């Protein structure tokens, strides 16, 4: 079967990208630069700037001198590469084989695809139309070889070359259409080669002697006598399962059965590929055209169908079947590696962490993950800062729990102001009033002064007292601030056993 | 004589069977753990603190709540010596994790679930006691109905997790299926060799109800920051100089 290739050249990819992110830039003059040998060189210029005659390769300083209002941005090659990959993935709708041609082109192997769009012309129209609508200025070319498609897209004035005609089409194009390096092109210019047609008539051995192997290689690739392998972009695997139903499902029982089947299939696949689900969406397509969905998240990757089922099961009442659901889909939106050895380790672990992680998933599904707390010590004396909330079960304390000072078993979330009767300067209160009750203090320990940590917050220190009242109840009180610096407020902060 | 001995043996066996049917563990798991309760052990069926059962703590004031949690933490420490995790469910938690270290618990072994609604707390508690990977489950909330407590008890009998139900300011003390009901009150600390300041934490433990056991009142002083050794304090000299009478409903 003859091969057909489509080359898409994103003429202004870098500037189109910025204009899409920042729509105000659409019609303004701006450029992208990169530093090279201590100079800032223009890498790409917006269309408005190109009209003024500024082209890539100029010095940024020169452009600024001519047009002081020009905006400049640094070039971001990584983002460009990512964008190109995303565009390649988008093109999977037109052909299964897509390769990127850095920095700004895509090569599509379209052999056997265009007839689905009723021919190459509507096919090409569809692609270019949608890309232009998306804000990308593209030039395209279809030919029998990658080299010819490349040449036609960039230098040709027609887009579709009939099968077998690519040799003729190349004849009138300039040598630059052969994807040659700059030095070779300069030498050709000096020797007076203006068209590829002039090269083809010269014996190969002469060309090789003067320009090296690369020219011949490129020429033969363009003509199709040497094959050119593509490195196709691999699609990120989609973990999705579908279950069409013969009759619309309306009952919770039916939905559960559908979910079970989908989970079984998906988990089997996870098992084969050594993966596990972190987040998943279960969707139901109703016959009235609406889509209803529920989603779950897990604390750690899981491929345990019964556990995942339990998580979904909590939310099934949220699904409104109305007249009935005809298609169910289950998609794992976030998938992580889950090796078998890890799984084996958990199951024999003495403290059954998997079971607890699953229990926590369950709880998080019902009451929300923000309800779950586990605390580790922090090296701070200030009571509110002495602990930190960690999400995972595995996290180990980095520092020891501090036990050299008494700390109350109950700590109020906010210290509560109290009225006290106290002897100056540093005695504990004689009695205090809390919730309209006078509490007389029999014994007291303290003070323990805790200063604010100036690198976190500033303010007066606290003097803590551990006191016991006549009935035996023990409290943790503190005075905010030092005597002689205005009025000091007393607070109740906790209860000791 | 021999006949009599035979009868005693039969009665003992029957008692054990009834206990196990009522959800008490008469097996080895409870025998191995020493909660350090000393003479109080005589109050429990089988002579040890019943694990794999639901215990109820009732406290009406903030000070009592702290004391109850302290006593509870002392019990938990023994349960959690082997490691594992404990679930602490609460609708208005005041517990300050670093203080658990004074009771011999590694605070990172606790997983706190803070929910706003009592209904959610009950749901989480039920899930927790069903999960036999946990060592213990503590629930702090206000009210619970008899039916709910029965559900929890049934789940516990299957999973053999130890459950603690701490009721703060309950509207009324309704009957529950828990094996015990405790009331813990803080009492004045003793003179510590004439040293000034607050002495060791001292609590009065009232075991108001215990199935197949003998209720009573005890006083404990918890010493030296390590609460493993719970020393019974029997003759507290109150201010008037009278020895406080030991009460017992037995």
XYZ file of C-alpha atoms in Angstrom:
747
model
C 0.000 0.000 0.000
C 1.471 3.375 -0.955
C 2.264 5.575 1.966
C 0.865 9.069 2.351
C 2.170 11.646 4.783
C 0.770 14.883 6.071
C 3.094 17.501 7.415
C 1.633 20.244 9.613
C 3.848 23.257 10.098
C 2.888 25.473 12.995
C 4.191 28.601 11.458
C 4.016 30.782 14.554
C 3.790 28.165 17.281
C 5.661 30.113 19.961
C 3.745 33.337 19.491
C 0.407 31.571 18.979
C 0.970 29.821 22.280
C 1.512 33.079 24.161
C -1.436 34.733 22.439
C -3.659 31.848 23.490
C -2.555 32.099 27.105
C -2.771 35.877 27.108
C -5.502 37.031 24.723
C -4.578 40.739 25.071
C -1.421 39.973 23.148
C -3.414 38.877 20.103
C -2.785 41.897 17.913
C 0.131 43.509 19.713
C 3.778 43.578 18.851
C 5.779 41.200 20.979
C 8.711 38.856 20.588
C 10.381 35.891 22.210
C 14.110 35.949 22.788
C 16.900 33.642 23.851
C 20.445 34.478 24.915
C 23.145 33.330 22.604
C 26.817 34.186 23.034
C 25.951 37.027 25.377
C 23.419 38.563 23.018
C 19.658 38.523 23.194
C 18.435 37.231 19.870
C 14.863 37.325 18.602
C 13.570 33.763 18.326
C 10.008 34.413 17.329
C 8.033 37.535 16.539
C 4.301 38.140 16.536
C 2.559 38.676 13.220
C 2.104 42.377 13.953
C 5.842 42.642 14.483
C 6.674 40.666 11.362
C 4.660 43.168 9.350
C 7.041 45.879 10.576
C 9.891 43.944 9.108
C 11.329 42.481 12.286
C 12.370 38.871 11.730
C 13.780 36.165 14.006
C 17.555 36.354 14.238
C 17.702 40.113 14.895
C 19.048 41.517 18.148
C 16.439 42.420 20.706
C 18.253 45.702 21.296
C 17.847 46.623 17.615
C 14.129 45.860 17.663
C 13.700 47.927 20.808
C 15.545 50.816 19.249
C 13.177 50.823 16.288
C 9.997 50.025 18.198
C 10.278 51.046 21.866
C 6.774 49.755 22.648
C 7.583 46.132 21.828
C 7.007 43.580 24.577
C 9.615 40.876 25.105
C 9.301 37.442 26.693
C 11.878 34.709 27.227
C 11.601 31.635 25.071
C 10.326 28.512 26.845
C 11.489 25.460 24.918
C 10.091 22.926 27.353
C 6.609 24.382 27.174
C 6.867 24.351 23.376
C 7.838 20.697 23.369
C 4.941 19.894 25.672
C 2.518 21.856 23.531
C 3.720 20.024 20.447
C 3.199 16.705 22.197
C -0.291 17.737 23.239
C -1.094 18.722 19.666
C 0.251 15.367 18.499
C -2.063 13.607 20.936
C -4.952 15.714 19.701
C -4.166 14.503 16.157
C -4.798 10.889 17.152
C -8.361 11.505 16.039
C -7.132 11.653 12.436
C -4.505 8.919 12.346
C -2.944 6.491 14.785
C 0.641 7.366 13.816
C 1.766 10.861 14.697
C 5.342 12.012 15.150
C 6.657 15.350 16.311
C 9.193 17.301 14.302
C 10.782 19.680 16.773
C 10.488 22.546 17.183
C 7.285 23.350 15.333
C 5.999 20.566 13.115
C 3.952 17.387 13.182
C 4.282 14.450 10.806
C 1.156 12.349 10.352
C 1.216 9.005 8.598
C -2.212 9.208 7.006
C -2.044 6.082 4.836
C -5.540 4.661 4.658
C -7.187 7.370 6.768
C -8.538 10.154 4.491
C -11.253 8.012 2.896
C -13.078 8.102 6.240
C -13.462 11.835 5.618
C -14.376 11.213 1.986
C -11.064 12.078 0.451
C -7.926 14.018 1.145
C -9.364 17.453 0.427
C -12.148 17.379 3.064
C -9.761 15.616 5.416
C -7.180 18.360 5.128
C -9.838 21.060 5.316
C -11.177 19.598 8.522
C -7.740 19.536 10.148
C -6.640 22.984 9.080
C -10.016 24.489 9.885
C -10.047 23.113 13.398
C -6.453 24.069 14.100
C -7.000 27.612 12.816
C -10.136 27.873 14.901
C -8.018 26.848 17.875
C -5.723 29.787 17.239
C -2.853 28.146 15.400
C -1.586 29.394 12.088
C -0.691 26.258 10.142
C 0.664 25.331 6.744
C 0.195 21.807 5.517
C 1.379 19.474 2.830
C 0.440 15.958 1.781
C 2.820 13.820 -0.239
C 4.146 10.282 -0.615
C 7.241 10.885 1.501
C 7.934 12.734 4.701
C 10.582 14.842 3.001
C 8.272 15.877 0.191
C 5.424 16.713 2.564
C 7.839 18.802 4.621
C 9.058 20.626 1.540
C 5.569 21.276 0.212
C 4.263 22.530 3.539
C 7.088 24.991 3.996
C 8.031 26.058 0.502
C 5.369 24.835 -1.895
C 2.367 26.689 -3.218
C 0.064 23.691 -3.429
C -0.869 21.512 -0.477
C -1.766 18.119 -1.874
C 0.669 16.326 -4.190
C -0.941 13.508 -6.145
C 0.452 10.011 -5.473
C 3.672 9.455 -7.443
C 4.012 13.141 -8.419
C 6.202 14.235 -5.526
C 9.409 14.027 -7.593
C 8.080 16.565 -10.071
C 6.733 18.802 -7.360
C 10.140 19.001 -5.712
C 11.920 20.155 -8.877
C 10.857 23.782 -8.619
C 11.397 24.154 -4.890
C 14.548 25.800 -3.419
C 17.278 23.574 -1.911
C 16.264 24.706 1.588
C 13.179 22.483 1.157
C 15.468 19.464 1.558
C 15.986 20.016 5.312
C 19.675 20.834 4.980
C 21.970 22.555 7.444
C 22.849 26.184 7.080
C 26.442 25.700 5.901
C 25.450 23.429 3.039
C 22.740 25.867 1.998
C 25.179 28.788 1.990
C 27.605 26.845 -0.163
C 24.807 25.967 -2.571
C 23.801 29.596 -2.747
C 27.342 30.554 -3.671
C 27.442 27.919 -6.396
C 24.206 29.149 -7.889
C 21.809 26.323 -7.058
C 18.382 27.925 -6.861
C 16.149 24.874 -7.393
C 16.237 21.211 -6.478
C 15.784 20.426 -10.156
C 19.313 21.653 -10.822
C 20.723 19.197 -8.293
C 18.979 16.132 -9.617
C 20.734 16.325 -12.959
C 24.235 16.284 -11.406
C 25.880 12.866 -10.902
C 25.602 11.624 -7.313
C 29.341 11.098 -6.843
C 30.014 14.763 -7.602
C 27.391 15.889 -5.139
C 28.784 13.633 -2.451
C 32.296 14.974 -2.952
C 31.173 18.553 -2.619
C 28.350 18.494 -0.095
C 28.794 15.222 1.802
C 26.456 12.322 2.451
C 23.757 14.275 4.207
C 22.570 16.023 1.059
C 22.212 12.767 -0.855
C 20.447 11.166 2.058
C 17.970 14.004 2.311
C 17.427 14.023 -1.434
C 16.721 10.311 -1.516
C 14.422 10.537 1.493
C 12.452 13.255 -0.259
C 12.245 11.207 -3.432
C 11.283 8.088 -1.539
C 14.175 5.860 -2.583
C 15.379 5.669 1.009
C 12.833 5.038 3.715
C 12.572 7.397 6.633
C 11.397 5.875 9.905
C 9.045 7.877 12.118
C 9.187 7.873 15.897
C 5.490 8.036 16.700
C 4.157 9.705 19.826
C 2.668 7.125 22.144
C -0.730 7.949 23.562
C -0.988 8.008 27.358
C -2.986 4.906 28.154
C -6.573 5.549 29.115
C -7.889 3.334 31.856
C -11.504 3.257 30.919
C -14.098 0.526 30.696
C -17.542 0.723 29.072
C -20.614 -1.300 29.723
C -23.593 -0.817 27.424
C -26.879 -2.159 28.732
C -29.536 -3.853 26.659
C -32.255 -2.194 28.682
C -31.963 1.051 30.631
C -31.002 0.485 34.250
C -33.052 2.256 36.882
C -32.427 0.431 40.146
C -29.582 0.754 42.627
C -29.107 -2.986 42.440
C -28.607 -2.812 38.697
C -26.137 0.027 39.018
C -24.182 -1.973 41.586
C -23.971 -4.959 39.272
C -22.743 -2.725 36.440
C -20.151 -1.167 38.722
C -18.955 -4.554 39.918
C -18.443 -5.788 36.379
C -16.573 -2.678 35.311
C -14.360 -2.760 38.387
C -13.559 -6.401 37.796
C -12.395 -5.674 34.260
C -10.414 -2.605 35.220
C -8.738 -4.262 38.202
C -7.754 -7.208 36.050
C -6.039 -4.793 33.721
C -4.348 -3.006 36.629
C -3.091 -6.358 37.825
C -1.579 -7.161 34.441
C 0.133 -3.794 34.154
C 1.209 -3.392 37.752
C -0.845 -0.281 38.344
C -3.375 0.918 40.885
C -6.154 3.505 40.965
C -5.861 6.747 42.923
C -8.910 8.541 41.594
C -11.778 7.214 39.524
C -14.970 8.426 37.932
C -18.019 6.268 37.385
C -20.365 7.733 34.795
C -23.825 6.824 33.701
C -25.212 8.025 30.361
C -28.963 8.446 30.768
C -31.429 7.967 27.976
C -32.525 11.587 28.262
C -29.015 12.658 27.265
C -27.815 13.703 30.718
C -24.642 12.308 32.253
C -24.596 11.462 35.948
C -21.338 10.668 37.713
C -19.700 9.884 41.030
C -16.005 10.013 41.829
C -13.728 8.575 44.479
C -10.172 9.017 45.658
C -7.947 6.647 47.584
C -5.120 7.249 50.032
C -2.811 4.954 48.129
C -3.040 3.224 44.768
C -5.411 0.283 44.926
C -6.557 -2.457 42.596
C -8.671 -4.261 45.130
C -12.049 -4.471 43.407
C -14.055 -5.035 46.566
C -12.417 -2.077 48.311
C -12.990 0.226 45.356
C -16.543 -1.019 45.141
C -17.116 -0.082 48.777
C -15.868 3.447 48.110
C -18.186 3.875 45.145
C -21.057 2.196 46.930
C -21.266 5.024 49.465
C -22.019 7.443 46.662
C -24.356 5.363 44.531
C -27.454 7.023 46.079
C -26.223 10.287 44.515
C -26.738 8.842 41.032
C -30.114 9.864 39.682
C -31.168 7.250 37.120
C -34.366 9.106 36.101
C -35.728 7.204 33.093
C -32.790 4.866 33.026
C -29.069 4.645 32.327
C -28.043 2.913 29.131
C -24.248 3.088 29.176
C -21.883 2.965 32.136
C -18.243 3.957 31.983
C -15.579 3.667 34.617
C -12.414 5.644 34.214
C -9.323 5.788 36.403
C -8.277 9.423 36.064
C -5.169 9.060 38.197
C -3.200 5.843 38.039
C -0.033 5.040 39.941
C 2.487 2.239 39.915
C 1.684 -0.512 42.379
C 4.167 -3.341 42.449
C 3.277 -6.774 43.677
C 6.088 -6.842 46.191
C 4.672 -3.737 47.825
C 1.303 -5.343 48.042
C 2.779 -8.487 49.555
C 4.623 -6.415 52.134
C 1.470 -4.702 53.288
C -0.562 -7.823 53.668
C 1.954 -9.516 55.971
C 2.683 -6.310 57.900
C 2.012 -6.694 61.586
C -0.238 -3.675 61.765
C -2.345 -4.327 58.696
C -1.767 -0.952 57.120
C -3.677 -1.818 53.959
C -6.822 -2.548 55.906
C -6.451 0.718 57.804
C -5.730 2.669 54.607
C -8.873 1.176 53.108
C -10.858 2.065 56.213
C -9.583 5.640 55.978
C -10.534 5.781 52.288
C -13.982 4.715 53.317
C -14.194 7.390 55.978
C -12.778 10.053 53.650
C -15.428 9.109 51.109
C -18.201 9.652 53.626
C -17.132 12.570 55.796
C -14.324 14.107 53.717
C -10.566 13.735 53.886
C -10.209 16.931 55.909
C -11.691 15.124 58.927
C -8.747 12.726 59.219
C -5.735 13.862 61.210
C -2.539 12.298 62.387
C 0.010 14.340 64.285
C 3.779 14.411 64.439
C 5.961 16.506 66.760
C 7.523 19.779 65.717
C 10.433 21.450 67.430
C 8.513 24.358 68.904
C 7.664 25.184 72.505
C 4.666 27.321 71.580
C 1.859 24.797 72.205
C -0.103 25.546 69.040
C 3.011 25.026 66.908
C 4.315 21.933 68.661
C 2.438 19.494 66.431
C 1.941 19.171 62.719
C -0.810 17.410 60.840
C 0.353 14.737 58.398
C -1.779 12.995 55.850
C -0.047 9.671 55.396
C 0.109 6.639 57.629
C 3.768 5.979 56.909
C 5.223 9.305 58.000
C 7.538 8.856 60.969
C 8.386 11.526 63.553
C 11.515 13.458 62.604
C 12.114 14.499 66.194
C 11.178 13.053 69.574
C 8.028 14.029 71.413
C 8.970 16.549 74.050
C 8.157 15.404 77.607
C 10.374 17.599 79.748
C 7.563 20.068 80.519
C 4.061 19.184 81.661
C 1.470 19.496 78.947
C -2.286 19.239 79.511
C -4.247 16.312 78.085
C -7.004 18.676 77.010
C -6.047 21.833 75.184
C -8.700 24.369 74.280
C -8.690 25.234 70.583
C -8.511 28.922 71.549
C -7.299 30.133 74.959
C -10.327 31.460 76.841
C -9.976 34.749 78.727
C -10.607 34.525 82.477
C -10.888 37.053 85.304
C -8.370 36.474 88.036
C -7.414 37.648 91.493
C -3.650 37.580 91.627
C -0.793 38.832 93.775
C 1.972 40.769 92.092
C 4.434 40.243 90.585
C 4.863 36.601 89.727
C 2.394 34.649 91.797
C -0.242 32.333 90.394
C -3.843 33.516 90.767
C -5.661 33.059 94.074
C -8.905 32.426 92.306
C -10.347 32.876 88.829
C -13.716 33.087 87.210
C -14.509 30.798 84.338
C -17.976 30.366 82.845
C -19.598 32.277 85.749
C -18.022 30.036 88.309
C -15.432 31.095 90.841
C -12.656 28.559 91.120
C -10.385 28.815 94.154
C -6.875 27.642 93.647
C -5.275 25.432 96.276
C -1.933 24.625 94.712
C 0.076 25.852 91.798
C 3.251 25.208 89.833
C 5.048 27.613 87.578
C 5.568 29.845 85.872
C 6.886 28.361 82.651
C 7.605 31.209 80.319
C 7.140 30.537 76.608
C 8.319 33.267 74.303
C 6.916 33.919 70.871
C 9.128 32.696 68.084
C 10.100 35.984 66.483
C 10.760 34.384 63.102
C 7.147 33.194 62.970
C 5.175 35.824 64.835
C 5.822 38.634 67.243
C 4.025 39.436 70.459
C 4.268 39.216 74.238
C 5.356 35.959 75.950
C 3.090 33.668 77.929
C 3.691 32.663 81.542
C 2.068 29.295 82.117
C 0.936 28.010 85.530
C -0.315 24.558 86.352
C -2.880 24.976 89.103
C -5.143 22.736 91.150
C -8.415 23.901 92.640
C -10.005 22.900 95.946
C -11.906 20.023 94.331
C -8.872 18.523 92.682
C -9.418 19.690 89.098
C -6.153 20.763 87.457
C -5.907 23.592 84.940
C -3.330 25.207 82.690
C -3.495 29.006 82.925
C -1.323 31.659 81.418
C -0.754 35.348 81.639
C -0.075 37.112 78.371
C 2.722 39.641 78.607
C 4.944 40.992 81.353
C 3.996 43.184 84.282
C 4.557 46.865 83.771
C 3.584 46.742 80.110
C -0.074 47.682 80.295
C -2.872 45.420 81.475
C -2.204 41.715 81.447
C -4.951 39.357 80.389
C -5.143 35.869 81.869
C -6.312 32.850 79.897
C -7.355 29.289 80.531
C -5.674 27.058 77.978
C -6.160 23.474 79.077
C -7.051 20.787 81.573
C -4.667 18.338 83.196
C -5.689 14.913 84.339
C -17.121 -34.676 98.189
C -16.026 -35.729 94.754
C -19.505 -35.036 93.507
C -19.268 -31.518 94.880
C -15.942 -30.879 93.150
C -17.445 -32.168 89.925
C -20.374 -29.788 90.277
C -18.015 -26.848 90.872
C -16.122 -27.737 87.743
C -19.337 -27.870 85.744
C -20.496 -24.511 87.135
C -17.147 -22.925 86.261
C -17.339 -24.219 82.724
C -20.888 -22.965 82.367
C -19.847 -19.540 83.682
C -17.062 -19.317 81.138
C -19.441 -20.229 78.383
C -21.965 -17.635 79.443
C -19.222 -15.019 79.627
C -18.000 -15.802 76.147
C -21.554 -15.677 74.850
C -21.965 -12.264 76.427
C -19.033 -10.966 74.494
C -16.279 -11.219 77.080
C -13.018 -12.666 76.001
C -12.108 -15.418 78.399
C -9.323 -16.524 76.113
C -5.651 -15.839 76.206
C -5.609 -12.381 74.664
C -6.952 -10.701 77.750
C -4.899 -12.807 80.151
C -1.642 -11.609 78.664
C -2.257 -7.936 79.186
C -1.613 -6.468 82.592
C -3.285 -3.094 82.910
C -1.648 -2.472 86.248
C -4.949 -1.925 87.985
C -3.889 -3.975 90.976
C -6.689 -4.823 93.389
C -9.275 -3.428 91.049
C -8.885 -6.534 88.869
C -11.043 -8.395 91.341
C -14.000 -6.328 90.176
C -13.807 -7.667 86.614
C -15.217 -10.960 85.419
C -12.354 -13.407 85.106
C -10.084 -11.103 87.065
C -8.819 -9.044 84.127
C -9.945 -5.903 82.405
C -12.263 -7.041 79.586
C -10.758 -6.346 76.192
C -12.677 -6.852 72.955
C -15.653 -5.161 74.567
C -17.266 -1.748 74.663
C -16.673 0.440 77.689
C -18.623 3.553 78.481
C -17.196 6.606 80.212
C -19.513 9.367 81.364
C -18.300 12.815 82.297
C -20.395 15.835 83.145
C -17.726 18.528 83.512
C -14.660 19.562 81.558
C -12.368 18.544 84.396
C -14.006 15.104 84.571
C -13.651 14.738 80.796
C -9.913 15.356 81.031
C -9.613 12.894 83.903
C -11.624 10.266 82.003
C -9.435 10.641 78.954
C -6.381 10.362 81.170
C -7.553 7.101 82.676
C -8.598 5.905 79.241
C -5.160 6.804 77.888
C -3.588 4.721 80.636
C -5.646 1.718 79.534
C -4.917 2.412 75.869
C -1.183 2.494 76.525
C -1.276 -1.148 77.606
C -3.387 -2.123 74.599
C -1.106 -0.313 72.179
C 2.224 -1.525 73.475
C 2.431 -3.945 70.587
C 2.048 -1.144 68.072
C -0.864 -0.717 65.704
C -3.233 2.149 65.290
C -6.085 3.526 67.325
C -8.950 5.525 65.903
C -10.070 8.522 67.967
C -13.406 9.839 66.753
C -14.695 13.062 68.176
C -17.285 15.741 67.611
C -15.450 18.386 69.610
C -11.953 17.223 70.295
C -9.811 18.901 72.916
C -7.240 16.147 73.257
C -3.712 17.485 72.844
C -1.669 14.670 71.265
C 1.756 15.469 72.802
C 0.305 14.883 76.280
C -0.401 11.250 75.395
C 3.331 10.657 75.520
C 3.147 11.172 79.310
C 0.762 8.234 79.417
C 3.080 5.945 77.492
C 1.304 6.222 74.140
C 3.155 7.206 70.985
C 0.861 10.007 69.748
C 1.536 9.146 66.104
C -0.222 5.820 66.663
C -3.507 7.657 66.915
C -5.609 8.628 63.948
C -8.058 11.377 64.755
C -11.339 11.705 62.960
C -12.960 15.045 63.695
C -16.515 15.270 62.468
C -19.147 17.834 63.215
C -22.287 15.733 63.275
C -22.967 13.006 65.783
C -24.504 10.870 63.063
C -21.249 10.858 61.126
C -19.292 10.113 64.292
C -21.452 7.069 64.929
C -21.033 5.888 61.356
C -17.245 6.231 61.556
C -17.228 4.478 64.925
C -19.130 1.551 63.485
C -16.737 1.282 60.545
C -13.840 1.505 62.979
C -14.964 -1.270 65.288
C -15.628 -3.478 62.283
C -11.994 -3.159 61.175
C -9.976 -5.738 63.074
C -6.703 -4.180 61.928
C -7.193 -1.479 64.557
C -6.139 -1.981 68.147
C -8.759 0.204 69.737
C -11.435 2.704 68.846
C -12.381 5.669 70.992
C -15.511 7.678 70.336
C -16.174 10.977 72.065
C -19.704 12.218 71.680
C -22.718 13.230 73.581
C -25.605 10.838 73.170
C -26.088 7.389 71.788
C -29.220 5.310 71.671
C -29.545 1.763 72.945
C -30.020 0.424 69.421
C -26.845 2.120 68.196
C -24.832 0.800 71.100
C -26.094 -2.699 70.373
C -24.910 -2.395 66.776
C -21.463 -1.383 67.987
C -21.347 -4.203 70.520
C -22.275 -6.784 67.871
C -19.581 -5.475 65.542
C -17.037 -5.657 68.342
C -17.906 -9.236 69.161
C -17.048 -10.135 65.580
C -13.883 -8.087 65.200
C -12.538 -8.234 68.812
C -11.456 -4.603 68.787
C -11.601 -2.827 72.140
C -13.989 0.087 72.052
C -14.302 3.064 74.358
C -17.309 5.314 74.313
C -16.712 8.595 76.050
C -19.912 10.554 76.574
C -19.412 14.218 77.336
C -22.285 16.036 79.017
C -24.931 13.437 78.084
C -28.525 14.606 78.319
C -29.421 11.536 80.349
C -27.586 8.369 81.226
C -29.603 5.850 79.280
C -28.886 2.169 79.422
C -26.456 0.888 76.828
C -25.140 -2.522 75.936
C -21.628 -1.608 77.015
C -20.057 -4.026 79.489
C -19.149 -1.257 81.880
C -19.882 2.318 82.834
C -17.133 4.389 84.356
C -17.106 7.782 85.997
C -13.749 9.354 86.629
C -13.333 12.451 88.778
C -10.147 14.327 89.540
C -9.320 14.619 93.242
C -6.817 16.744 95.077
C -3.274 15.519 94.753
C -1.507 14.315 97.869
C 1.224 16.131 99.755
C 4.423 15.167 98.062
C 6.896 14.921 100.956
C 6.095 18.456 101.944
C 7.089 19.861 98.557
C 5.022 22.806 97.364
C 3.057 22.807 94.146
C 0.793 20.362 92.421
C 1.481 16.712 93.124
C 0.941 13.661 90.977
C -2.350 13.404 89.141
C -4.944 11.808 91.310
C -8.314 10.481 90.207
C -11.264 8.740 91.724
C -12.467 5.918 89.518
C -16.040 4.868 89.935
C -16.945 1.667 88.178
C -20.665 2.254 88.243
C -21.682 -0.780 86.278
C -19.860 -3.886 85.175
C -21.506 -6.909 83.705
C -20.749 -10.020 85.755
C -18.436 -8.051 87.999
C -18.488 -6.018 91.172
C -18.877 -2.254 90.863
C -16.956 -0.047 93.231
C -14.933 3.104 93.781
C -11.163 3.267 93.763
C -8.610 6.022 93.865
C -5.500 6.079 91.778
C -2.415 8.195 91.781
C -0.366 8.182 88.619
C 3.290 8.670 89.261
C 6.492 9.731 87.609
C 5.088 10.588 84.251
C 5.066 6.953 83.252
C 1.552 5.754 83.806
C 2.228 2.116 83.348
C 2.209 1.514 87.067
C -1.164 2.505 88.410
C -0.799 2.481 92.140
C -4.030 2.142 94.108
C -4.313 4.805 96.725
C -6.387 3.471 99.521
C -6.254 5.710 102.527
C -6.399 9.256 101.409
C -6.274 11.596 104.333
C -8.751 14.287 103.647
C -8.532 17.735 105.168
C -10.467 16.826 108.274
C -8.047 14.015 108.955
C -10.525 11.177 108.500
C -9.586 8.251 106.375
C -11.893 8.159 103.404
C -14.015 5.081 103.561
C -13.641 2.664 100.728
C -16.971 2.211 99.113
C -18.147 -0.771 97.253
C -21.458 -1.883 95.942
C -20.421 -5.478 96.027
